[in-house]
Short mmCIF file of C-alpha atoms and ligand atoms in Angstrom, two decimals:
data_model
loop_
_atom_site.label_atom_id
_atom_site.label_comp_id
_atom_site.label_asym_id
_atom_site.label_seq_id
_atom_site.Cartn_x
_atom_site.Cartn_y
_atom_site.Cartn_z
CA MET A 1 30.36 -36.80 -68.06
CA LYS A 2 33.24 -38.99 -69.31
CA SER A 3 33.13 -37.39 -72.74
CA PHE A 4 32.98 -33.88 -71.27
CA ARG A 5 35.96 -34.66 -69.06
CA GLU A 6 37.81 -35.79 -72.21
CA THR A 7 37.03 -32.41 -73.78
CA LEU A 8 38.44 -30.65 -70.71
CA LEU A 9 41.63 -32.72 -70.92
CA ASN A 10 42.33 -31.25 -74.36
CA ALA A 11 41.12 -27.71 -73.60
CA LYS A 12 43.60 -24.84 -73.31
CA ASN A 13 41.17 -21.97 -72.75
CA VAL A 14 38.14 -22.77 -70.59
CA LEU A 15 35.32 -20.30 -69.93
CA ILE A 16 33.34 -20.79 -66.71
CA LEU A 17 30.13 -18.72 -66.44
CA THR A 18 28.29 -18.69 -63.11
CA GLY A 19 25.04 -17.36 -61.66
CA SER A 20 23.42 -17.23 -58.23
CA GLY A 21 22.77 -20.99 -58.23
CA ILE A 22 26.46 -21.64 -57.52
CA SER A 23 26.12 -19.80 -54.21
CA ALA A 24 22.76 -21.34 -53.25
CA GLU A 25 24.41 -24.14 -51.26
CA SER A 26 26.49 -21.53 -49.42
CA GLY A 27 23.19 -20.19 -48.07
CA ILE A 28 22.82 -17.18 -50.35
CA PRO A 29 19.29 -17.06 -51.78
CA THR A 30 18.94 -17.08 -55.57
CA PHE A 31 16.84 -14.50 -57.39
CA ARG A 32 14.13 -16.75 -58.61
CA GLY A 33 13.10 -19.26 -55.98
CA ALA A 34 11.46 -18.43 -52.66
CA GLY A 35 14.62 -16.79 -51.34
CA GLY A 36 14.43 -14.07 -53.97
CA PHE A 37 12.40 -11.91 -51.61
CA TRP A 38 13.47 -9.32 -49.04
CA ARG A 39 10.66 -7.95 -46.86
CA LYS A 40 7.78 -7.70 -49.33
CA TYR A 41 9.99 -6.92 -52.33
CA GLN A 42 11.35 -9.14 -55.04
CA ALA A 43 15.11 -8.58 -55.10
CA GLN A 44 15.12 -7.37 -58.67
CA SER A 45 12.47 -4.72 -57.99
CA LEU A 46 14.94 -2.98 -55.63
CA ALA A 47 17.98 -3.36 -57.91
CA THR A 48 17.10 -0.35 -60.07
CA PRO A 49 18.43 3.23 -60.30
CA GLU A 50 14.89 4.56 -60.07
CA VAL A 51 14.22 3.00 -56.66
CA PHE A 52 17.66 4.12 -55.42
CA ALA A 53 16.92 7.69 -56.55
CA SER A 54 13.53 7.75 -54.84
CA ASN A 55 14.42 5.77 -51.70
CA PRO A 56 18.18 5.39 -51.16
CA SER A 57 17.65 4.43 -47.50
CA LEU A 58 15.53 1.39 -48.45
CA VAL A 59 18.01 0.26 -51.12
CA TRP A 60 20.94 0.67 -48.75
CA GLU A 61 19.11 -1.41 -46.10
CA PHE A 62 18.63 -4.12 -48.74
CA TYR A 63 22.32 -4.13 -49.67
CA GLU A 64 23.50 -3.91 -46.06
CA TYR A 65 21.53 -7.12 -45.47
CA ARG A 66 23.06 -8.83 -48.53
CA ARG A 67 26.58 -7.71 -47.55
CA THR A 68 26.03 -9.29 -44.13
CA VAL A 69 24.60 -12.55 -45.54
CA ALA A 70 27.38 -12.92 -48.12
CA ALA A 71 30.11 -12.09 -45.58
CA GLN A 72 28.81 -14.90 -43.32
CA ALA A 73 28.56 -17.38 -46.22
CA LYS A 74 31.42 -19.74 -47.07
CA PRO A 75 32.58 -20.76 -50.55
CA ASN A 76 31.26 -24.26 -51.31
CA LYS A 77 32.74 -27.30 -53.10
CA ALA A 78 31.77 -25.90 -56.49
CA HIS A 79 33.62 -22.59 -55.90
CA GLU A 80 36.59 -24.56 -54.56
CA ALA A 81 36.67 -27.02 -57.47
CA ILE A 82 36.71 -24.07 -59.92
CA ALA A 83 39.56 -22.33 -58.07
CA GLU A 84 41.58 -25.58 -57.96
CA PHE A 85 40.92 -26.23 -61.65
CA GLN A 86 42.09 -22.72 -62.56
CA LYS A 87 45.30 -23.15 -60.49
CA ARG A 88 46.02 -26.55 -62.03
CA LEU A 89 45.58 -25.39 -65.62
CA SER A 90 47.56 -22.20 -65.10
CA LYS A 91 50.55 -24.40 -64.16
CA GLU A 92 50.27 -25.85 -67.69
CA ASN A 93 49.97 -22.33 -69.17
CA LYS A 94 46.30 -22.90 -69.91
CA ILE A 95 43.61 -20.27 -69.30
CA VAL A 96 40.53 -20.60 -67.14
CA SER A 97 38.33 -17.46 -67.33
CA ILE A 98 35.76 -17.11 -64.56
CA VAL A 99 32.90 -14.77 -65.51
CA THR A 100 30.23 -14.40 -62.85
CA GLN A 101 26.88 -12.65 -62.59
CA ASN A 102 27.22 -12.87 -58.81
CA ILE A 103 28.21 -10.00 -56.56
CA ASP A 104 28.97 -12.08 -53.42
CA GLY A 105 32.73 -12.45 -53.89
CA LEU A 106 32.70 -16.19 -53.08
CA HIS A 107 34.78 -17.18 -56.14
CA GLN A 108 37.57 -14.90 -54.95
CA ARG A 109 37.29 -16.17 -51.38
CA ALA A 110 37.73 -19.73 -52.72
CA GLY A 111 41.03 -18.61 -54.30
CA ALA A 112 39.93 -17.93 -57.89
CA GLU A 113 41.91 -15.22 -59.72
CA ASN A 114 40.97 -12.52 -62.24
CA VAL A 115 37.26 -13.12 -61.63
CA LEU A 116 35.20 -10.99 -64.02
CA GLU A 117 32.22 -9.61 -62.08
CA LEU A 118 29.72 -8.75 -64.82
CA HIS A 119 27.32 -7.06 -62.40
CA GLY A 120 29.79 -5.54 -59.93
CA SER A 121 30.28 -6.39 -56.28
CA LEU A 122 28.53 -6.06 -52.92
CA TYR A 123 31.90 -4.95 -51.56
CA LYS A 124 32.50 -2.00 -53.86
CA THR A 125 30.92 1.44 -53.65
CA ARG A 126 30.75 4.15 -56.30
CA CYS A 127 30.30 7.84 -55.56
CA THR A 128 27.24 9.26 -57.31
CA LYS A 129 29.08 12.60 -57.57
CA CYS A 130 32.79 12.01 -58.35
CA LYS A 131 32.28 8.40 -59.58
CA ASN A 132 35.19 7.16 -57.44
CA VAL A 133 34.99 3.37 -56.90
CA GLU A 134 36.29 1.92 -53.61
CA GLN A 135 36.56 -1.59 -52.19
CA ASN A 136 34.57 -1.60 -48.94
CA GLU A 137 33.98 -4.63 -46.74
CA SER A 138 33.05 -2.88 -43.49
CA LEU A 139 29.94 -4.08 -41.66
CA PRO A 140 27.95 -2.00 -41.02
CA ILE A 141 28.99 0.13 -43.95
CA CYS A 142 28.16 3.24 -41.90
CA PRO A 143 26.86 3.87 -38.33
CA ALA A 144 23.30 4.68 -39.44
CA LEU A 145 22.98 1.24 -41.06
CA GLU A 146 24.08 -0.64 -37.91
CA GLY A 147 21.58 -3.45 -37.31
CA LYS A 148 19.42 -2.34 -40.23
CA GLY A 149 18.24 -4.35 -43.23
CA SER A 150 16.19 -7.02 -41.48
CA PRO A 151 14.47 -9.14 -44.18
CA ASP A 152 11.37 -9.53 -41.97
CA PRO A 153 8.34 -8.56 -44.09
CA LYS A 154 7.00 -6.74 -41.02
CA ALA A 155 10.20 -4.69 -40.57
CA LEU A 156 9.59 -1.00 -41.16
CA SER A 157 11.84 1.12 -43.36
CA SER A 158 14.35 3.06 -41.28
CA ASP A 159 14.05 6.17 -43.48
CA ILE A 160 17.68 7.04 -42.79
CA PRO A 161 18.34 10.69 -43.73
CA VAL A 162 20.40 10.79 -46.94
CA GLU A 163 23.22 12.67 -45.16
CA ASP A 164 23.65 9.66 -42.80
CA LEU A 165 23.86 7.13 -45.65
CA PRO A 166 27.35 6.13 -46.92
CA ARG A 167 29.11 9.29 -48.13
CA CYS A 168 32.22 9.81 -50.27
CA GLU A 169 35.39 10.53 -48.30
CA LYS A 170 37.23 12.10 -51.22
CA GLN A 171 38.46 15.64 -50.59
CA ASP A 172 35.63 18.23 -51.03
CA CYS A 173 33.25 15.59 -52.36
CA GLY A 174 30.95 14.07 -49.74
CA GLY A 175 28.69 12.70 -52.48
CA LEU A 176 26.17 9.93 -51.75
CA LEU A 177 27.70 6.50 -52.33
CA ARG A 178 25.83 3.71 -54.15
CA PRO A 179 26.70 0.03 -54.45
CA HIS A 180 29.04 -0.49 -57.43
CA ILE A 181 26.56 -2.94 -58.85
CA VAL A 182 24.83 -3.05 -62.26
CA TRP A 183 21.11 -2.57 -61.68
CA PHE A 184 18.33 -3.49 -64.08
CA GLY A 185 18.18 -1.03 -66.96
CA GLU A 186 21.85 -0.06 -66.48
CA ASN A 187 24.59 -0.85 -68.91
CA LEU A 188 27.40 -3.20 -67.96
CA ASP A 189 30.91 -1.72 -67.73
CA LYS A 190 32.30 -1.63 -71.27
CA ASP A 191 35.74 -3.01 -70.27
CA VAL A 192 34.09 -5.89 -68.41
CA LEU A 193 31.90 -6.59 -71.44
CA ARG A 194 34.89 -6.49 -73.79
CA LYS A 195 36.79 -9.02 -71.64
CA ALA A 196 33.72 -11.25 -71.43
CA TYR A 197 33.26 -11.22 -75.22
CA GLU A 198 36.96 -11.97 -75.68
CA ALA A 199 36.61 -15.08 -73.48
CA VAL A 200 33.44 -16.09 -75.35
CA GLU A 201 35.22 -15.79 -78.72
CA THR A 202 38.46 -17.55 -77.73
CA CYS A 203 37.47 -20.38 -75.37
CA ASP A 204 37.63 -24.02 -76.48
CA ALA A 205 35.37 -25.39 -73.72
CA CYS A 206 32.68 -23.80 -71.56
CA LEU A 207 30.82 -24.53 -68.33
CA VAL A 208 27.67 -22.57 -67.42
CA ILE A 209 26.74 -23.09 -63.79
CA GLY A 210 23.72 -22.13 -61.67
CA THR A 211 22.08 -19.59 -63.91
CA SER A 212 18.52 -19.39 -65.20
CA SER A 213 19.86 -17.69 -68.33
CA VAL A 214 17.09 -15.08 -68.42
CA VAL A 215 19.03 -11.88 -67.74
CA TYR A 216 20.73 -10.20 -70.68
CA PRO A 217 23.41 -9.69 -71.86
CA ALA A 218 24.88 -12.39 -69.51
CA ALA A 219 22.37 -14.96 -70.81
CA MET A 220 23.78 -14.60 -74.32
CA PHE A 221 27.34 -15.70 -73.62
CA ALA A 222 27.05 -19.49 -73.33
CA PRO A 223 24.68 -19.82 -76.32
CA GLN A 224 27.17 -17.71 -78.30
CA VAL A 225 29.97 -20.17 -77.41
CA ALA A 226 27.74 -23.07 -78.50
CA ARG A 227 27.09 -21.33 -81.84
CA ARG A 228 30.85 -21.43 -82.42
CA GLY A 229 30.60 -25.23 -82.26
CA ILE A 230 32.37 -25.36 -78.89
CA SER A 231 31.20 -27.87 -76.25
CA VAL A 232 29.15 -26.19 -73.53
CA ALA A 233 28.13 -28.04 -70.35
CA GLU A 234 25.25 -26.68 -68.28
CA PHE A 235 25.23 -27.45 -64.55
CA ASN A 236 21.82 -26.84 -62.99
CA ILE A 237 19.16 -28.49 -60.84
CA GLU A 238 16.67 -27.99 -63.68
CA SER A 239 16.69 -27.24 -67.39
CA THR A 240 16.63 -23.62 -68.56
CA PRO A 241 15.60 -21.74 -71.72
CA ALA A 242 19.18 -22.22 -72.94
CA THR A 243 19.55 -25.97 -72.21
CA ARG A 244 18.70 -26.95 -75.79
CA ASP A 245 21.70 -24.91 -77.05
CA PHE A 246 24.18 -26.98 -75.08
CA LYS A 247 25.93 -30.28 -75.76
CA TYR A 248 25.83 -31.34 -72.08
CA HIS A 249 23.38 -30.78 -69.25
CA PHE A 250 24.41 -32.20 -65.87
CA GLU A 251 21.41 -32.19 -63.56
CA GLY A 252 21.95 -31.95 -59.79
CA PRO A 253 23.41 -29.70 -57.12
CA CYS A 254 26.58 -28.08 -58.50
CA THR A 255 28.53 -28.97 -55.35
CA VAL A 256 28.29 -32.56 -56.64
CA THR A 257 28.39 -32.15 -60.43
CA VAL A 258 31.08 -29.46 -60.75
CA PRO A 259 33.78 -31.28 -58.70
CA GLU A 260 32.90 -34.42 -60.71
CA ALA A 261 33.64 -32.56 -63.94
CA LEU A 262 36.72 -30.64 -62.81
CA GLU A 263 38.59 -32.89 -60.41
CA THR A 264 41.84 -34.38 -61.66
CA GLN A 265 41.57 -37.64 -63.53
CA GLU A 266 42.78 -40.22 -60.99
CA CYS A 267 45.41 -42.03 -63.04
C1 LIG B 1 21.11 -3.99 -69.88
C2 LIG B 1 23.03 -7.29 -59.76
C3 LIG B 1 21.36 -2.47 -71.65
C4 LIG B 1 21.97 -6.72 -58.92
C5 LIG B 1 21.79 -8.13 -61.66
C6 LIG B 1 13.15 -7.75 -72.03
C7 LIG B 1 13.79 -8.76 -72.72
C8 LIG B 1 15.18 -8.95 -72.62
C9 LIG B 1 15.94 -8.11 -71.81
C10 LIG B 1 15.29 -7.11 -71.12
C11 LIG B 1 13.92 -6.92 -71.21
N1 LIG B 1 13.59 -5.90 -70.40
C12 LIG B 1 14.71 -5.41 -69.80
C13 LIG B 1 15.76 -6.13 -70.25
C14 LIG B 1 17.15 -5.96 -69.90
C15 LIG B 1 17.43 -6.57 -68.54
C16 LIG B 1 17.01 -8.01 -68.48
O1 LIG B 1 17.67 -8.88 -69.03
N2 LIG B 1 15.89 -8.23 -67.78
C17 LIG B 1 15.42 -9.60 -67.62
C18 LIG B 1 14.82 -9.74 -66.22
C19 LIG B 1 14.43 -9.90 -68.72
N3 LIG B 1 18.86 -6.51 -68.41
C20 LIG B 1 19.41 -5.40 -67.93
O2 LIG B 1 18.79 -4.45 -67.51
C21 LIG B 1 20.93 -5.39 -67.96
N4 LIG B 1 21.35 -4.19 -68.59
O3 LIG B 1 20.43 -4.72 -70.54
O4 LIG B 1 21.70 -2.83 -70.36
C22 LIG B 1 20.10 -1.68 -71.46
C23 LIG B 1 20.19 -0.43 -70.88
C24 LIG B 1 19.02 0.31 -70.74
C25 LIG B 1 17.78 -0.21 -71.13
C26 LIG B 1 17.71 -1.52 -71.67
C27 LIG B 1 18.86 -2.25 -71.83
C28 LIG B 1 21.49 -5.40 -66.54
C29 LIG B 1 21.18 -6.70 -65.88
C30 LIG B 1 21.96 -6.77 -64.58
C31 LIG B 1 21.02 -6.62 -63.42
N5 LIG B 1 21.74 -6.94 -62.19
N6 LIG B 1 22.49 -8.38 -60.54
C32 LIG B 1 21.85 -7.46 -57.62
O5 LIG B 1 22.33 -8.61 -57.52
O6 LIG B 1 21.27 -6.88 -56.70
S1 LIG B 1 21.03 -9.41 -62.44
C33 LIG B 1 20.85 -10.68 -61.36
O7 LIG B 1 19.81 -11.47 -61.87
C34 LIG B 1 22.03 -11.60 -61.32
O8 LIG B 1 23.24 -10.90 -61.40
C35 LIG B 1 21.81 -12.51 -62.48
O9 LIG B 1 22.34 -11.96 -63.66
C36 LIG B 1 20.32 -12.49 -62.58
C37 LIG B 1 19.79 -13.69 -61.85
O10 LIG B 1 20.01 -14.71 -62.62
P1 LIG B 1 20.73 -16.00 -62.01
O11 LIG B 1 22.07 -15.63 -61.50
O12 LIG B 1 20.62 -16.97 -63.11
O13 LIG B 1 19.88 -16.43 -60.75
P2 LIG B 1 18.42 -17.07 -60.78
O14 LIG B 1 17.90 -17.03 -59.41
O15 LIG B 1 17.64 -16.46 -61.90
O16 LIG B 1 18.68 -18.58 -61.20
C38 LIG B 1 19.41 -19.42 -60.35
C39 LIG B 1 19.65 -20.67 -61.16
O17 LIG B 1 20.46 -21.56 -60.39
C40 LIG B 1 18.38 -21.41 -61.50
O18 LIG B 1 18.44 -21.85 -62.85
C41 LIG B 1 18.39 -22.60 -60.53
O19 LIG B 1 17.77 -23.75 -61.10
C42 LIG B 1 19.87 -22.83 -60.38
N7 LIG B 1 20.26 -23.45 -59.10
C43 LIG B 1 19.72 -23.20 -57.87
N8 LIG B 1 20.37 -23.95 -56.94
C44 LIG B 1 21.34 -24.66 -57.61
C45 LIG B 1 21.27 -24.34 -58.97
N9 LIG B 1 22.09 -24.89 -59.88
C46 LIG B 1 22.99 -25.78 -59.44
N10 LIG B 1 23.13 -26.13 -58.14
C47 LIG B 1 22.33 -25.60 -57.20
N11 LIG B 1 22.46 -25.95 -55.91
ZN1 LIG B 2 32.90 11.50 -54.41
#
């Protein structure tokens, strides 16, 4: 850890990549682990355009639940240490890019700026008709979803009629809204990807926190930085398929290891 902290002292452009593990200690279940289930579904089996097309009511119940859970969660010491680190370095005209796979908004709520959300956000909707994207934090998102989304495996689907699901309020549109989230099998936004690649190609130090590194293209970024000969530190409670690519692997809960790495060097 001492040698990684030395690297950070000399870095001018730090890339911080995060996955659902950074929000685990805020009470938001990760994908893989027991918490990755909602009712009898694995989270990722609902995060697809096919399921949304065939059963938009079920998918909206799933996301209404996740919007509620994330809204009640608090940023933890790892989110806060990253936001502080970014503030401190920006005072010295140094860059800290935060690129997250998460859609819970906790980095922003901890005070981080210019967070790149690779997979979108729970609090943005996109119209399936006019494509308009809106920020939307209201709970429930619409009257028909009030009190819906219980994760109880015995809970029955509400089969909300599609006209009562979230609808576009743009003039003469009224199209069905979907979460502005990248589902499995969908491409990432090309601008977001471009910015992510730029950070990967220009950073001079990298932290990869709380990700199992199995979902592409996000899983490619940290190994790509390592191939440039840049020091990458992985923060996880276990090793991952990418661990062998990295110079450092700090094992333990990230609320302990990330502040240790980022906090100012007591002089
Ligand atoms: C795409 C939003 C082009 C949704 C998400 C076969 C081989 C390779 C790739 C593929 C393949 N088949 C299909 C693909 C492509 C697919 C993919 O990679 N699939 C995987 C499953 C193999 N990728 C895609 O579809 C992507 N698009 O490729 O477009 C294309 C187009 C058409 C056809 C083909 C290709 C889109 C992927 C985006 C999907 N959306 N999220 C939602 O949230 O509802 S992905 C979602 O899962 C997350 O965003 C994240 O990216 C991923 C989960 O990973 P993690 O964040 O890492 O979370 P996980 O639970 O896995 O791990 C948590 C980690 O934290 C663990 O390591 C754990 O140990 C650690 N941890 C836990 N607690 C702590 C901790 N660490 C520290 N402290 C703690 N306290
Ligand atoms: Zn519309």
